[in-house]
CSV table of C-alpha atoms and ligand atoms in Angstrom, one decimal:
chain,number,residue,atom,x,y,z
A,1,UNK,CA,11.5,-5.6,-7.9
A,2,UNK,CA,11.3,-6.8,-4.1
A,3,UNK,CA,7.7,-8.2,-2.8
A,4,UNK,CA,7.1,-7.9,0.9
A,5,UNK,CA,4.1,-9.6,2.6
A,6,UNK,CA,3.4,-8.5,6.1
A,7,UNK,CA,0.4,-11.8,7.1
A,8,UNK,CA,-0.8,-13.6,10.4
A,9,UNK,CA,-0.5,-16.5,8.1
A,10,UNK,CA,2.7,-16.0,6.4
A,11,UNK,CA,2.2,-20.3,4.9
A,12,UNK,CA,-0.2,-18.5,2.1
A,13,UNK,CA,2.8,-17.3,0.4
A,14,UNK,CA,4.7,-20.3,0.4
A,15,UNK,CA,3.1,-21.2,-3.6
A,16,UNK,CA,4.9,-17.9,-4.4
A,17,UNK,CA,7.8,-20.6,-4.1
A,18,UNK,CA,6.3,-22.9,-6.8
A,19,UNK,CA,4.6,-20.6,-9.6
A,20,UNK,CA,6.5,-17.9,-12.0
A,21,UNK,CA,7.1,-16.1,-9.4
A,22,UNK,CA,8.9,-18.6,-7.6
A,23,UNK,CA,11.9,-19.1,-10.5
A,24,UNK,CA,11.7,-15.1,-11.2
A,25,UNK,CA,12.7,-15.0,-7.6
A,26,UNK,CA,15.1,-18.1,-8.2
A,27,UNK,CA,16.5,-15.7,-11.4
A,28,UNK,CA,17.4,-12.8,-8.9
A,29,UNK,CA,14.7,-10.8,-11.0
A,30,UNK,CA,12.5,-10.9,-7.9
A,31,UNK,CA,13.5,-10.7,-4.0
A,32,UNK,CA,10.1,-12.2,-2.2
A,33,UNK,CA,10.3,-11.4,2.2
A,34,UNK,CA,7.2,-13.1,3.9
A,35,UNK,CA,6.7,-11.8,7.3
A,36,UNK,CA,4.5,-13.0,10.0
A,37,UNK,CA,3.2,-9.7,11.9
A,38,UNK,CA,3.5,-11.6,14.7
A,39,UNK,CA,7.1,-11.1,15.2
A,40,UNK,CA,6.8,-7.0,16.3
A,41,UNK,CA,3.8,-8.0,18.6
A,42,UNK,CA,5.2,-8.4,21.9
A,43,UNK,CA,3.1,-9.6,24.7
A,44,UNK,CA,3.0,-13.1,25.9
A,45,UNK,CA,0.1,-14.2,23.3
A,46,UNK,CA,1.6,-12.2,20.4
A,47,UNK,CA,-1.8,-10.3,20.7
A,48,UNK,CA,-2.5,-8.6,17.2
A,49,UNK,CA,-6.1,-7.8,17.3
A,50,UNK,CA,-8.7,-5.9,20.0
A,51,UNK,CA,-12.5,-5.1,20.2
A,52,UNK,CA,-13.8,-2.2,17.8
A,53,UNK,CA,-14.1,1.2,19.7
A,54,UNK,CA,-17.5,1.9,19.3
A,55,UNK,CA,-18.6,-1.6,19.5
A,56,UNK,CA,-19.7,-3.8,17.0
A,57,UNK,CA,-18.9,-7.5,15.9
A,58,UNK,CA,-15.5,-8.8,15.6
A,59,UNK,CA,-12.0,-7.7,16.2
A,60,UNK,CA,-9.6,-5.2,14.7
A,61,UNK,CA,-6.2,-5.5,14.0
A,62,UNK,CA,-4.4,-3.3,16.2
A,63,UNK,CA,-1.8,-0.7,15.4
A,64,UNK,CA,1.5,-1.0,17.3
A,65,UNK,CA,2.7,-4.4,15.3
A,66,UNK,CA,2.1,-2.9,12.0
A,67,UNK,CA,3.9,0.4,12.7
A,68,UNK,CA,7.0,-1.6,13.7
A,69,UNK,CA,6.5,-3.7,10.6
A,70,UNK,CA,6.5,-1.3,8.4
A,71,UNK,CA,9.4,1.2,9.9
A,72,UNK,CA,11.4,-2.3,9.7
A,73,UNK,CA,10.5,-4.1,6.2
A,74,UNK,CA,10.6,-0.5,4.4
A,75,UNK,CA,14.3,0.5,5.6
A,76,UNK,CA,15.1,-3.3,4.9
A,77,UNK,CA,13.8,-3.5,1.5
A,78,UNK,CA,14.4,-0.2,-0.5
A,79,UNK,CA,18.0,0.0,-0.7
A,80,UNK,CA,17.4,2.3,-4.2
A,81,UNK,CA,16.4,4.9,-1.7
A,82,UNK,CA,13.3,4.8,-3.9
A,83,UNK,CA,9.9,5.2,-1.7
A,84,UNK,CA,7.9,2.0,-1.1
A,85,UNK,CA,4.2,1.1,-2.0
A,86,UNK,CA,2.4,-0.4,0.6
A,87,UNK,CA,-0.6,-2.2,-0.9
A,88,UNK,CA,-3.3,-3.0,1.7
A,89,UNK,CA,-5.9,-5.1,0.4
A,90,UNK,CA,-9.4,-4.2,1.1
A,91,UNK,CA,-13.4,-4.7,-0.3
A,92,UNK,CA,-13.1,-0.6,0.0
A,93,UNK,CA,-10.1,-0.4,-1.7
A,94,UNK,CA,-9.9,0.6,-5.8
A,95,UNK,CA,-11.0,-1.7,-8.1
A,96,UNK,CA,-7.9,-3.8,-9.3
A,97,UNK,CA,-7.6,-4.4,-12.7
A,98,UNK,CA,-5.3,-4.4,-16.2
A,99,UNK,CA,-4.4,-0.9,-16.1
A,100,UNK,CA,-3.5,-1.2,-12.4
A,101,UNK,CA,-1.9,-4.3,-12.7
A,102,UNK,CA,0.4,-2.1,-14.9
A,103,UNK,CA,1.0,0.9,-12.8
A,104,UNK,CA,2.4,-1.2,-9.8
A,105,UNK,CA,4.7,-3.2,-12.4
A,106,UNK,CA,6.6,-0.4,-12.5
A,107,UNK,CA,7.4,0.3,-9.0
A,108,UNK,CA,11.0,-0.4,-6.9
A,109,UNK,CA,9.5,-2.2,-3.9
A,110,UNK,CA,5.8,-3.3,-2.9
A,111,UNK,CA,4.8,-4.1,0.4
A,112,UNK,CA,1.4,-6.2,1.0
A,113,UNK,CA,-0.3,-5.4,4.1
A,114,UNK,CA,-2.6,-8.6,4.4
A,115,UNK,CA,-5.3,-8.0,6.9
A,116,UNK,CA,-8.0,-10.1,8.7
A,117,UNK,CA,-10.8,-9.8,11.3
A,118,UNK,CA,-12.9,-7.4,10.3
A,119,UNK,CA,-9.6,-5.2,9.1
A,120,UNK,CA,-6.5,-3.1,10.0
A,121,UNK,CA,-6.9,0.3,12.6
A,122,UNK,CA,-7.7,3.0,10.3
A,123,UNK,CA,-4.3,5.0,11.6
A,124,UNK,CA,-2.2,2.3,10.2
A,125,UNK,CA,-3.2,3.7,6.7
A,126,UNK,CA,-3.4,7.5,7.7
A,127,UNK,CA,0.6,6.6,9.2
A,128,UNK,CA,1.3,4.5,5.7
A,129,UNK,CA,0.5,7.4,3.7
A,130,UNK,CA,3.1,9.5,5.5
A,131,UNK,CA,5.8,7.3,4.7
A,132,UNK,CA,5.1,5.4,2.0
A,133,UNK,CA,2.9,5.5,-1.6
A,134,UNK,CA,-0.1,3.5,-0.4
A,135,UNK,CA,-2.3,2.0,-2.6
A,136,UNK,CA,-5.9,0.4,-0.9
A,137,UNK,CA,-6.8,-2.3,-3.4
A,138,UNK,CA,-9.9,-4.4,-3.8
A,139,UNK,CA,-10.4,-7.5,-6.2
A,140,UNK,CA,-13.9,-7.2,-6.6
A,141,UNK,CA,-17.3,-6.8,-5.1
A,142,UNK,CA,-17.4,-9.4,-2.7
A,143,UNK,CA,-15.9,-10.1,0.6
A,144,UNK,CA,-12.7,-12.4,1.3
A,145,UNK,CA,-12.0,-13.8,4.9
A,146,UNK,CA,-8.4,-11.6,4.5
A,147,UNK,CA,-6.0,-10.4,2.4
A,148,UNK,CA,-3.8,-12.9,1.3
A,149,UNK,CA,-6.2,-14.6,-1.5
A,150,UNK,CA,-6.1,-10.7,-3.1
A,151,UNK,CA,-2.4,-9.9,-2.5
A,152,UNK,CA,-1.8,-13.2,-4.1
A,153,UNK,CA,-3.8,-12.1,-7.2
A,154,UNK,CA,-2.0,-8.5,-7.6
A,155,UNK,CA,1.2,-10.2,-7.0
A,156,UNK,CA,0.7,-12.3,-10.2
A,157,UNK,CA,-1.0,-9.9,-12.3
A,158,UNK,CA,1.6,-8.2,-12.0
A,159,UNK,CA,5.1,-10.1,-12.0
A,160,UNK,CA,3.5,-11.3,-14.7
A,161,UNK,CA,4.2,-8.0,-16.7
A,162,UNK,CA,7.7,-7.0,-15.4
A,163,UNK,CA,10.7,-7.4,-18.8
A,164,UNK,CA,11.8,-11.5,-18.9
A,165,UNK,CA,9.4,-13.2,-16.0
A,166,UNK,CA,7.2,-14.3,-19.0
A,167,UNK,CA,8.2,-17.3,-21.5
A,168,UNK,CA,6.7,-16.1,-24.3
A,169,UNK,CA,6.3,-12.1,-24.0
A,170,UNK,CA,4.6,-11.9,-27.6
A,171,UNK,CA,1.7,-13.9,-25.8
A,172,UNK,CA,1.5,-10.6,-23.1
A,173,UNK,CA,1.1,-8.0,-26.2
A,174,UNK,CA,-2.5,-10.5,-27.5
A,175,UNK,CA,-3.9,-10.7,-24.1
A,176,UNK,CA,-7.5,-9.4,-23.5
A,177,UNK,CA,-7.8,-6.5,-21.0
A,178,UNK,CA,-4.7,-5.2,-22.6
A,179,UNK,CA,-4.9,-3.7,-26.4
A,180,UNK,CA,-8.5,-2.4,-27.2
A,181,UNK,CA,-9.9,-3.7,-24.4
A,182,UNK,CA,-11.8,-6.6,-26.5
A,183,UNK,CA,-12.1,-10.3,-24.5
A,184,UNK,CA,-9.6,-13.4,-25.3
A,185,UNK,CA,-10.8,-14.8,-28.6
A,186,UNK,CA,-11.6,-19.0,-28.3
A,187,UNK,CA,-8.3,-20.9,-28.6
A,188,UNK,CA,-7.8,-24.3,-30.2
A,189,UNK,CA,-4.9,-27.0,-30.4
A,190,UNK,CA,-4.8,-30.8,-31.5
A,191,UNK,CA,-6.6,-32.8,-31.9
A,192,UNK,CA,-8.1,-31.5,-34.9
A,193,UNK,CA,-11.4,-33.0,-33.8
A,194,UNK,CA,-12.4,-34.3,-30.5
A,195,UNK,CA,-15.9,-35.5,-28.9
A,196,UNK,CA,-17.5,-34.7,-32.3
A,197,UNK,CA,-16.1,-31.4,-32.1
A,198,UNK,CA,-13.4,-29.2,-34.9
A,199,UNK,CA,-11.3,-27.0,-35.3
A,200,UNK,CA,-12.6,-23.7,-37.1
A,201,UNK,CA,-11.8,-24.6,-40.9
A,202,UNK,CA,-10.3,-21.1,-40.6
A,203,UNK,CA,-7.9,-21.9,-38.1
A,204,UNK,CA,-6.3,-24.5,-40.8
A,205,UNK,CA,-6.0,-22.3,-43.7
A,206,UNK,CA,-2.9,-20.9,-43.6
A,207,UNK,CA,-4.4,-17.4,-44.4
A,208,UNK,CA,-3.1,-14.7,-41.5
A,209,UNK,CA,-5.1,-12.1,-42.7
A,210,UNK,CA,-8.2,-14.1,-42.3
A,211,UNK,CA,-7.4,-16.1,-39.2
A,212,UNK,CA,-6.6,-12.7,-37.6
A,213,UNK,CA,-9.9,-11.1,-39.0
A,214,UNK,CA,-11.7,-14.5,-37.4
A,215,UNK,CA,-9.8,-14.0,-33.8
A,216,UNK,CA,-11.6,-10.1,-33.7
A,217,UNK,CA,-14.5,-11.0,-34.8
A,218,UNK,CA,-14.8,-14.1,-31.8
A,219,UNK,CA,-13.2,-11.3,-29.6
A,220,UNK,CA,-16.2,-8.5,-30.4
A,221,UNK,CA,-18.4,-11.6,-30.3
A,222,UNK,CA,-17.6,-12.6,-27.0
A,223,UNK,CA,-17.4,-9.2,-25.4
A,224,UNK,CA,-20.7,-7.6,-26.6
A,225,UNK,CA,-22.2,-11.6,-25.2
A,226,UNK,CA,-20.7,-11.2,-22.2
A,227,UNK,CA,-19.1,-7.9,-21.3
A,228,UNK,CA,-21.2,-5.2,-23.0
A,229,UNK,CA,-19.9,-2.6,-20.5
A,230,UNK,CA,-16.6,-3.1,-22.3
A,231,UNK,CA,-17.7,-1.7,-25.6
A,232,UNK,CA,-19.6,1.2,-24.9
A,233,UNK,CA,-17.8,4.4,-24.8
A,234,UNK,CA,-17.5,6.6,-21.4
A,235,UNK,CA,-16.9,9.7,-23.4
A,236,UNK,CA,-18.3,11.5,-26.6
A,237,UNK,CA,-16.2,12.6,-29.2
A,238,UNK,CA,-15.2,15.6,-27.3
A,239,UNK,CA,-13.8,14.2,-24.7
A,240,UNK,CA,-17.3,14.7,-22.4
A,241,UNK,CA,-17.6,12.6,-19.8
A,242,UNK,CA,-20.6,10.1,-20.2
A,243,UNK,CA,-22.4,10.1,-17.0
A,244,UNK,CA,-25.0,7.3,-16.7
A,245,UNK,CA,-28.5,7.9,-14.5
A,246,UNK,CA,-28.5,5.0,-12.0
B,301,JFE,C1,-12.4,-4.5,5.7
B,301,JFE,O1,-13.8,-4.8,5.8
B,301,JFE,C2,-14.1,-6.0,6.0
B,301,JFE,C3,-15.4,-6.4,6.2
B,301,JFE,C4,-15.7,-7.7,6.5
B,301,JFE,C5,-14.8,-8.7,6.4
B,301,JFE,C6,-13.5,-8.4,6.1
B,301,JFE,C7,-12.4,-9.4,6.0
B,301,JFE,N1,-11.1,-8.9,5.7
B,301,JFE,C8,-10.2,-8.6,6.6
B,301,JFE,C9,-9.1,-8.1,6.0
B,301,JFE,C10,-9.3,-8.1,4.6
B,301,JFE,C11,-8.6,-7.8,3.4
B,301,JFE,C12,-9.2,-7.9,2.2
B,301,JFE,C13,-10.5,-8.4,2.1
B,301,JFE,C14,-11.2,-8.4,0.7
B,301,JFE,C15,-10.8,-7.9,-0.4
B,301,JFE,C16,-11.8,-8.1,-1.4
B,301,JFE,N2,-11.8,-7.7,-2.7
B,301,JFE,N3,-12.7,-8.8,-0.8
B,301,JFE,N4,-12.4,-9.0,0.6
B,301,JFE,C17,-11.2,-8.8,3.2
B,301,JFE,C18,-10.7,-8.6,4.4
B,301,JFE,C19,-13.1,-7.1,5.9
């Protein structure tokens, strides 16, 4: 898989360097390019933003850079031919989550169009969407300063999943927000007590079937405590459609 990041502060990806990603790249299993936007604008101040037609607070990223960024980091990095995805990150995007994280793992070639201001000329995305798959993806309900923090997230949610980046793949399979949807069930290591504190009796028996039965249990537990929504079905038996009166 290649990663492109097309930032105004292209020293946010430099942990990329440091973390899984980092020796998956090291591997050959990952080509990383971080781009600084700045390079296709032009004009003496490298001038990447502008007032909002129609007025309003803040600036806008203009157009003209990310056009040229994109017609040169998409020929660059899909030598498969294959089509890029160009993920912009956005508190309008879609919601980002497991099943996501999943679909994008699969892809040749992602390119991560990190905005800031108050965000990216909407023809940028109307152009993206002619000559690329464009994802516009949000990590949550709540407003970041840009995109990097977000493109950051994706990128590890989802390197994360591709064949041989992860140590101990049998750990991926367990993971909550994968299988059944259920939260991670408590985990415990030595010392078998600590602070007044031990280890579930369970957890020492030796008996699969019940340390197994235990780890649901904690995992329904946990969920119902703290993620209801997780539990309750969104269609009937029939396949219906639950839909919920706000
Ligand atoms: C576009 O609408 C905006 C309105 C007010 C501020 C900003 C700031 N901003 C600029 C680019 C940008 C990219 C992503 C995000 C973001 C993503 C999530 N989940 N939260 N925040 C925020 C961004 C944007």
């Amino acid at each position: 898989m290649r990663l492109d990041y097309l930032t105004i502060f292209p020293d946010f990806f430099a942990p990329l360097e440091l973390s899984l990603p980092g020796k998956a790249a090291a591997s050959g299993l990952l080509d990383l390019g971080v781009h600084d936007l700045r390079r296709w604008a032009h004009d003496r101040h490298r001038t990447v933003d502008d007032t909002p037609y129609g007025g309003g607070a803040g600036m806008v990223m203009k157009p003209e850079p990310w056009g040229e960024a994109f017609a040169e980091v998409l020929s660059a990095g899909s030598d498969t031919g294959e089509r890029s995805t160009i993920v912009f990150t956005t508190p309008s995007g879609e919601r980002f989550d497991q099943r996501l994280a999943e679909e994008l793992s699969t892809r040749e070639h992602l390119v991560f169009a990190c905005g800031r201001y108050e965000g990216i000329d909407q023809r940028v995305i109307d152009h993206a969407r002619e000559i690329a798959e464009v994802r516009e993806i949000s990590l949550g309900d709540y407003v970041l300063n840009g995109g990097e923090v977000a493109a950051l997230a994706v990128t590890e949610a989802v390197v994360r999943l591709l064949p041989g980046f992860m140590g101990n793949a049998a750990s991926l399979v367990e993971e909550s927000h994968a299988e059944g949807g259920l939260l991670e069930y408590p985990v415990y290591t030595k010392p078998r007590s600590w602070e007044g504190r031990d280890v579930p009796d369970v957890l020492l028996s030796g008996d699969h079937g019940a340390i197994a039965r235990w780890r649901h249990a904690e995992a329904v537990r946990r969920t119902a405590e703290r993620r209801p929504d997780l539990l309750t079905p969104s269609v009937l038996d029939d396949g219906t459609p639950i839909v919920r009166a706000v």
